Amino acid sequence: MDEVVKSSILVELKDNLDITWDDESTNRKLEKQITRSEAYLQELSGTSLDFVTNIRARDLLLERCRYLYNNVADEFEPNFESELGRFILNEAVRKASESNETTS
């Protein structure tokens, strides 16, 4: 994820978490959570994700960051089980469709 996208997600995450202050320590912590959540979702989906155009991926990334911020990351998967299942299925279908288009 490039720095412009990460910066945009950081602003949105801070809005979602009602973080109104701006300090280096908080920003660094949130940026690490964004990076960890990005890697988690890409590994889960088996694809490279575009968090600008893929709204579902961006929403899941923000939600996972929220869980990490509140120290309840272990509750993310059970609470988002159906959303994660749909997300994985949609990404698999998209990946298969793109693969079929390139081989045709």
mmCIF file with all atom_site columns, C-alpha atoms in Angstrom:
data_model
loop_
_atom_site.group_PDB
_atom_site.id
_atom_site.type_symbol
_atom_site.label_atom_id
_atom_site.label_alt_id
_atom_site.label_comp_id
_atom_site.label_asym_id
_atom_site.label_entity_id
_atom_site.label_seq_id
_atom_site.pdbx_PDB_ins_code
_atom_site.Cartn_x
_atom_site.Cartn_y
_atom_site.Cartn_z
_atom_site.occupancy
_atom_site.B_iso_or_equiv
_atom_site.pdbx_formal_charge
_atom_site.auth_seq_id
_atom_site.auth_comp_id
_atom_site.auth_asym_id
_atom_site.auth_atom_id
_atom_site.pdbx_PDB_model_num
ATOM 1   C CA . MET A 1 1   ? 0.000   0.000   0.000   1.00 0.00 ? 1   MET A CA 1
ATOM 2   C CA . ASP A 1 2   ? 1.463   3.337   -0.950  1.00 0.00 ? 2   ASP A CA 1
ATOM 3   C CA . GLU A 1 3   ? 1.840   6.192   1.510   1.00 0.00 ? 3   GLU A CA 1
ATOM 4   C CA . VAL A 1 4   ? -0.996  8.290   0.031   1.00 0.00 ? 4   VAL A CA 1
ATOM 5   C CA . VAL A 1 5   ? -3.496  5.449   0.483   1.00 0.00 ? 5   VAL A CA 1
ATOM 6   C CA . LYS A 1 6   ? -2.163  4.644   3.956   1.00 0.00 ? 6   LYS A CA 1
ATOM 7   C CA . SER A 1 7   ? -2.472  8.308   4.923   1.00 0.00 ? 7   SER A CA 1
ATOM 8   C CA . SER A 1 8   ? -6.063  8.402   3.657   1.00 0.00 ? 8   SER A CA 1
ATOM 9   C CA . ILE A 1 9   ? -6.928  5.254   5.606   1.00 0.00 ? 9   ILE A CA 1
ATOM 10  C CA . LEU A 1 10  ? -5.226  6.665   8.707   1.00 0.00 ? 10  LEU A CA 1
ATOM 11  C CA . VAL A 1 11  ? -7.440  9.765   8.566   1.00 0.00 ? 11  VAL A CA 1
ATOM 12  C CA . GLU A 1 12  ? -10.561 7.632   8.110   1.00 0.00 ? 12  GLU A CA 1
ATOM 13  C CA . LEU A 1 13  ? -9.520  5.296   10.933  1.00 0.00 ? 13  LEU A CA 1
ATOM 14  C CA . LYS A 1 14  ? -8.919  8.194   13.307  1.00 0.00 ? 14  LYS A CA 1
ATOM 15  C CA . ASP A 1 15  ? -12.361 9.565   12.427  1.00 0.00 ? 15  ASP A CA 1
ATOM 16  C CA . ASN A 1 16  ? -13.955 6.164   13.097  1.00 0.00 ? 16  ASN A CA 1
ATOM 17  C CA . LEU A 1 17  ? -12.165 5.867   16.443  1.00 0.00 ? 17  LEU A CA 1
ATOM 18  C CA . ASP A 1 18  ? -12.962 9.486   17.400  1.00 0.00 ? 18  ASP A CA 1
ATOM 19  C CA . ILE A 1 19  ? -9.273  10.288  17.748  1.00 0.00 ? 19  ILE A CA 1
ATOM 20  C CA . THR A 1 20  ? -9.147  14.060  17.509  1.00 0.00 ? 20  THR A CA 1
ATOM 21  C CA . TRP A 1 21  ? -5.534  14.559  18.565  1.00 0.00 ? 21  TRP A CA 1
ATOM 22  C CA . ASP A 1 22  ? -2.520  14.255  16.345  1.00 0.00 ? 22  ASP A CA 1
ATOM 23  C CA . ASP A 1 23  ? 0.642   12.858  17.831  1.00 0.00 ? 23  ASP A CA 1
ATOM 24  C CA . GLU A 1 24  ? 3.425   10.755  16.425  1.00 0.00 ? 24  GLU A CA 1
ATOM 25  C CA . SER A 1 25  ? 3.040   7.858   18.852  1.00 0.00 ? 25  SER A CA 1
ATOM 26  C CA . THR A 1 26  ? -0.673  7.354   18.133  1.00 0.00 ? 26  THR A CA 1
ATOM 27  C CA . ASN A 1 27  ? -0.161  7.705   14.387  1.00 0.00 ? 27  ASN A CA 1
ATOM 28  C CA . ARG A 1 28  ? 2.686   5.173   14.441  1.00 0.00 ? 28  ARG A CA 1
ATOM 29  C CA . LYS A 1 29  ? 0.562   2.681   16.386  1.00 0.00 ? 29  LYS A CA 1
ATOM 30  C CA . LEU A 1 30  ? -2.377  3.082   14.003  1.00 0.00 ? 30  LEU A CA 1
ATOM 31  C CA . GLU A 1 31  ? -0.130  2.809   10.948  1.00 0.00 ? 31  GLU A CA 1
ATOM 32  C CA . LYS A 1 32  ? 1.210   -0.506  12.276  1.00 0.00 ? 32  LYS A CA 1
ATOM 33  C CA . GLN A 1 33  ? -2.356  -1.708  12.760  1.00 0.00 ? 33  GLN A CA 1
ATOM 34  C CA . ILE A 1 34  ? -3.199  -0.708  9.189   1.00 0.00 ? 34  ILE A CA 1
ATOM 35  C CA . THR A 1 35  ? -0.168  -2.611  7.877   1.00 0.00 ? 35  THR A CA 1
ATOM 36  C CA . ARG A 1 36  ? -0.998  -5.706  9.953   1.00 0.00 ? 36  ARG A CA 1
ATOM 37  C CA . SER A 1 37  ? -4.636  -5.617  8.868   1.00 0.00 ? 37  SER A CA 1
ATOM 38  C CA . GLU A 1 38  ? -3.675  -5.175  5.220   1.00 0.00 ? 38  GLU A CA 1
ATOM 39  C CA . ALA A 1 39  ? -1.403  -8.239  5.408   1.00 0.00 ? 39  ALA A CA 1
ATOM 40  C CA . TYR A 1 40  ? -4.095  -10.223 7.247   1.00 0.00 ? 40  TYR A CA 1
ATOM 41  C CA . LEU A 1 41  ? -6.766  -9.524  4.610   1.00 0.00 ? 41  LEU A CA 1
ATOM 42  C CA . GLN A 1 42  ? -4.440  -10.152 1.685   1.00 0.00 ? 42  GLN A CA 1
ATOM 43  C CA . GLU A 1 43  ? -3.327  -13.459 3.167   1.00 0.00 ? 43  GLU A CA 1
ATOM 44  C CA . LEU A 1 44  ? -6.920  -14.417 3.908   1.00 0.00 ? 44  LEU A CA 1
ATOM 45  C CA . SER A 1 45  ? -8.103  -13.615 0.395   1.00 0.00 ? 45  SER A CA 1
ATOM 46  C CA . GLY A 1 46  ? -5.019  -14.866 -1.410  1.00 0.00 ? 46  GLY A CA 1
ATOM 47  C CA . THR A 1 47  ? -5.048  -11.767 -3.579  1.00 0.00 ? 47  THR A CA 1
ATOM 48  C CA . SER A 1 48  ? -3.490  -8.345  -3.785  1.00 0.00 ? 48  SER A CA 1
ATOM 49  C CA . LEU A 1 49  ? -6.161  -5.908  -2.649  1.00 0.00 ? 49  LEU A CA 1
ATOM 50  C CA . ASP A 1 50  ? -6.834  -2.342  -3.725  1.00 0.00 ? 50  ASP A CA 1
ATOM 51  C CA . PHE A 1 51  ? -8.112  -0.582  -0.614  1.00 0.00 ? 51  PHE A CA 1
ATOM 52  C CA . VAL A 1 52  ? -9.104  2.480   -2.653  1.00 0.00 ? 52  VAL A CA 1
ATOM 53  C CA . THR A 1 53  ? -11.577 0.836   -5.022  1.00 0.00 ? 53  THR A CA 1
ATOM 54  C CA . ASN A 1 54  ? -12.506 -2.267  -3.004  1.00 0.00 ? 54  ASN A CA 1
ATOM 55  C CA . ILE A 1 55  ? -14.850 -0.792  -0.409  1.00 0.00 ? 55  ILE A CA 1
ATOM 56  C CA . ARG A 1 56  ? -15.555 -4.155  1.247   1.00 0.00 ? 56  ARG A CA 1
ATOM 57  C CA . ALA A 1 57  ? -11.811 -4.711  1.778   1.00 0.00 ? 57  ALA A CA 1
ATOM 58  C CA . ARG A 1 58  ? -11.395 -1.176  3.113   1.00 0.00 ? 58  ARG A CA 1
ATOM 59  C CA . ASP A 1 59  ? -14.311 -1.584  5.545   1.00 0.00 ? 59  ASP A CA 1
ATOM 60  C CA . LEU A 1 60  ? -12.929 -4.886  6.837   1.00 0.00 ? 60  LEU A CA 1
ATOM 61  C CA . LEU A 1 61  ? -9.490  -3.323  7.214   1.00 0.00 ? 61  LEU A CA 1
ATOM 62  C CA . LEU A 1 62  ? -10.932 -0.442  9.252   1.00 0.00 ? 62  LEU A CA 1
ATOM 63  C CA . GLU A 1 63  ? -12.978 -2.811  11.405  1.00 0.00 ? 63  GLU A CA 1
ATOM 64  C CA . ARG A 1 64  ? -9.986  -5.045  12.097  1.00 0.00 ? 64  ARG A CA 1
ATOM 65  C CA . CYS A 1 65  ? -7.949  -1.969  13.057  1.00 0.00 ? 65  CYS A CA 1
ATOM 66  C CA . ARG A 1 66  ? -10.735 -0.974  15.438  1.00 0.00 ? 66  ARG A CA 1
ATOM 67  C CA . TYR A 1 67  ? -10.567 -4.390  17.081  1.00 0.00 ? 67  TYR A CA 1
ATOM 68  C CA . LEU A 1 68  ? -6.765  -4.182  17.322  1.00 0.00 ? 68  LEU A CA 1
ATOM 69  C CA . TYR A 1 69  ? -6.987  -0.683  18.813  1.00 0.00 ? 69  TYR A CA 1
ATOM 70  C CA . ASN A 1 70  ? -9.399  -1.914  21.464  1.00 0.00 ? 70  ASN A CA 1
ATOM 71  C CA . ASN A 1 71  ? -7.266  -5.003  22.237  1.00 0.00 ? 71  ASN A CA 1
ATOM 72  C CA . VAL A 1 72  ? -9.957  -7.472  21.167  1.00 0.00 ? 72  VAL A CA 1
ATOM 73  C CA . ALA A 1 73  ? -8.428  -8.777  17.930  1.00 0.00 ? 73  ALA A CA 1
ATOM 74  C CA . ASP A 1 74  ? -9.317  -12.336 18.959  1.00 0.00 ? 74  ASP A CA 1
ATOM 75  C CA . GLU A 1 75  ? -13.009 -11.412 18.637  1.00 0.00 ? 75  GLU A CA 1
ATOM 76  C CA . PHE A 1 76  ? -12.740 -10.083 15.077  1.00 0.00 ? 76  PHE A CA 1
ATOM 77  C CA . GLU A 1 77  ? -13.034 -13.366 13.183  1.00 0.00 ? 77  GLU A CA 1
ATOM 78  C CA . PRO A 1 78  ? -16.006 -14.731 15.174  1.00 0.00 ? 78  PRO A CA 1
ATOM 79  C CA . ASN A 1 79  ? -17.854 -11.411 14.950  1.00 0.00 ? 79  ASN A CA 1
ATOM 80  C CA . PHE A 1 80  ? -17.188 -10.970 11.217  1.00 0.00 ? 80  PHE A CA 1
ATOM 81  C CA . GLU A 1 81  ? -17.393 -14.615 10.183  1.00 0.00 ? 81  GLU A CA 1
ATOM 82  C CA . SER A 1 82  ? -20.135 -14.158 7.593   1.00 0.00 ? 82  SER A CA 1
ATOM 83  C CA . GLU A 1 83  ? -18.606 -10.946 6.180   1.00 0.00 ? 83  GLU A CA 1
ATOM 84  C CA . LEU A 1 84  ? -15.187 -12.594 5.909   1.00 0.00 ? 84  LEU A CA 1
ATOM 85  C CA . GLY A 1 85  ? -16.713 -15.632 4.212   1.00 0.00 ? 85  GLY A CA 1
ATOM 86  C CA . ARG A 1 86  ? -18.439 -13.454 1.601   1.00 0.00 ? 86  ARG A CA 1
ATOM 87  C CA . PHE A 1 87  ? -15.275 -11.422 1.157   1.00 0.00 ? 87  PHE A CA 1
ATOM 88  C CA . ILE A 1 88  ? -13.106 -14.517 0.557   1.00 0.00 ? 88  ILE A CA 1
ATOM 89  C CA . LEU A 1 89  ? -15.650 -15.960 -1.864  1.00 0.00 ? 89  LEU A CA 1
ATOM 90  C CA . ASN A 1 90  ? -15.979 -12.695 -3.809  1.00 0.00 ? 90  ASN A CA 1
ATOM 91  C CA . GLU A 1 91  ? -12.202 -12.322 -4.064  1.00 0.00 ? 91  GLU A CA 1
ATOM 92  C CA . ALA A 1 92  ? -11.835 -15.936 -5.254  1.00 0.00 ? 92  ALA A CA 1
ATOM 93  C CA . VAL A 1 93  ? -14.476 -15.382 -7.935  1.00 0.00 ? 93  VAL A CA 1
ATOM 94  C CA . ARG A 1 94  ? -12.825 -12.104 -8.998  1.00 0.00 ? 94  ARG A CA 1
ATOM 95  C CA . LYS A 1 95  ? -9.413  -13.764 -9.153  1.00 0.00 ? 95  LYS A CA 1
ATOM 96  C CA . ALA A 1 96  ? -10.774 -16.708 -11.185 1.00 0.00 ? 96  ALA A CA 1
ATOM 97  C CA . SER A 1 97  ? -12.573 -14.326 -13.530 1.00 0.00 ? 97  SER A CA 1
ATOM 98  C CA . GLU A 1 98  ? -9.406  -12.287 -14.106 1.00 0.00 ? 98  GLU A CA 1
ATOM 99  C CA . SER A 1 99  ? -7.457  -15.489 -14.679 1.00 0.00 ? 99  SER A CA 1
ATOM 100 C CA . ASN A 1 100 ? -9.976  -16.682 -17.258 1.00 0.00 ? 100 ASN A CA 1
ATOM 101 C CA . GLU A 1 101 ? -9.845  -13.339 -19.066 1.00 0.00 ? 101 GLU A CA 1
ATOM 102 C CA . THR A 1 102 ? -6.064  -13.443 -19.376 1.00 0.00 ? 102 THR A CA 1
ATOM 103 C CA . THR A 1 103 ? -6.012  -17.032 -20.665 1.00 0.00 ? 103 THR A CA 1
ATOM 104 C CA . SER A 1 104 ? -8.785  -16.466 -23.200 1.00 0.00 ? 104 SER A CA 1
#
